Amino acid sequence: MSLTYGKLMFNQETERILIYLNNRLSNVTLQEIRLKPLNNGIVHVTGDISDFKIGDRINIASEKLIVSGRIIGRDEQNNILFTSIEIAFIRG
């Protein structure tokens, strides 16, 4: 089942979804992802996002979710990464 535009939220207590930065495990975990038209995403995370720079590759993977793209901006105050999405897929 492919992912359509919308919002997915994750419970940090029951589902810890890791985020990879430039193919290395980062120190942040996924809290929420919103997919927007034109292949953009808003990724709300828990943890320090200061290592994430514009142009960096981001990969998010779990048993249910696969997202791959590049950082196009960030909001450090709200722990949000803005991404271009190259691949987005939900497993049903």
Coordinates of C-alpha atoms in Angstrom, one line a residue:
M1 CA 0.0 0.0 0.0
S2 CA 1.6 3.3 -1.0
L3 CA 1.6 6.3 1.2
T4 CA -0.7 9.2 0.3
Y5 CA -0.6 12.8 1.4
G6 CA -1.4 13.1 5.1
K7 CA -0.1 12.8 8.6
L8 CA 1.2 9.8 10.5
M9 CA 1.9 9.9 14.2
F10 CA 3.8 7.5 16.3
N11 CA 3.7 6.7 20.0
Q12 CA 7.3 7.0 21.4
E13 CA 6.5 4.5 24.2
T14 CA 5.3 1.7 21.9
E15 CA 7.1 2.4 18.7
R16 CA 10.6 3.8 18.5
I17 CA 11.4 4.6 14.8
L18 CA 15.0 5.4 14.1
I19 CA 16.2 8.0 11.6
Y20 CA 19.4 7.7 9.6
L21 CA 21.4 10.7 8.6
N22 CA 23.7 10.2 5.6
N23 CA 23.3 6.4 6.1
R24 CA 24.4 6.5 9.8
L25 CA 22.1 6.1 12.8
S26 CA 21.2 9.5 14.2
N27 CA 20.4 10.4 17.8
V28 CA 16.8 11.3 16.9
T29 CA 13.6 9.3 16.7
L30 CA 10.4 9.9 14.7
Q31 CA 7.4 11.4 16.4
E32 CA 5.3 12.5 13.4
I33 CA 5.6 12.8 9.6
R34 CA 3.4 14.8 7.3
L35 CA 3.6 14.3 3.6
K36 CA 2.8 17.3 1.5
P37 CA 2.2 17.7 -2.3
L38 CA 5.2 18.1 -4.5
N39 CA 7.1 15.4 -2.7
N40 CA 7.8 17.3 0.5
G41 CA 7.6 16.2 4.0
I42 CA 7.6 17.7 7.5
V43 CA 9.3 15.4 10.0
H44 CA 8.8 16.1 13.7
V45 CA 11.4 14.3 15.8
T46 CA 12.5 13.8 19.4
G47 CA 16.2 14.7 20.0
D48 CA 18.8 17.2 18.9
I49 CA 18.6 18.0 15.1
S50 CA 21.7 20.3 15.0
D51 CA 23.7 17.7 13.0
F52 CA 21.1 17.7 10.2
K53 CA 22.2 20.1 7.4
I54 CA 20.5 21.1 4.1
G55 CA 21.3 18.6 1.4
D56 CA 21.9 15.7 3.9
R57 CA 20.3 12.3 3.1
I58 CA 17.6 11.2 5.6
N59 CA 16.2 7.6 5.8
I60 CA 13.4 6.5 8.1
A61 CA 12.6 2.8 8.3
S62 CA 10.5 0.5 10.5
E63 CA 8.5 -2.6 10.0
K64 CA 5.6 -0.4 8.7
L65 CA 7.3 2.7 7.1
I66 CA 10.0 3.5 4.6
V67 CA 10.8 7.1 3.8
S68 CA 13.9 8.4 2.0
G69 CA 14.8 11.9 1.0
R70 CA 17.0 15.0 1.6
I71 CA 16.9 17.8 4.1
I72 CA 15.7 21.1 2.6
G73 CA 15.3 23.0 5.9
R74 CA 14.9 22.7 9.7
D75 CA 13.1 24.4 12.6
E76 CA 15.3 23.8 15.7
Q77 CA 12.9 25.4 18.0
N78 CA 10.1 22.9 17.2
N79 CA 12.4 19.9 16.3
I80 CA 11.1 19.8 12.7
L81 CA 13.0 18.7 9.6
F82 CA 11.7 19.8 6.2
T83 CA 12.5 17.2 3.5
S84 CA 12.2 16.4 -0.1
I85 CA 10.8 12.9 -0.4
E86 CA 12.2 10.5 -2.9
I87 CA 10.6 7.3 -1.6
A88 CA 7.6 6.9 0.8
F89 CA 5.9 3.6 1.4
I90 CA 3.7 2.1 4.2
R91 CA 3.5 -1.7 4.6
G92 CA 0.0 -2.8 5.5

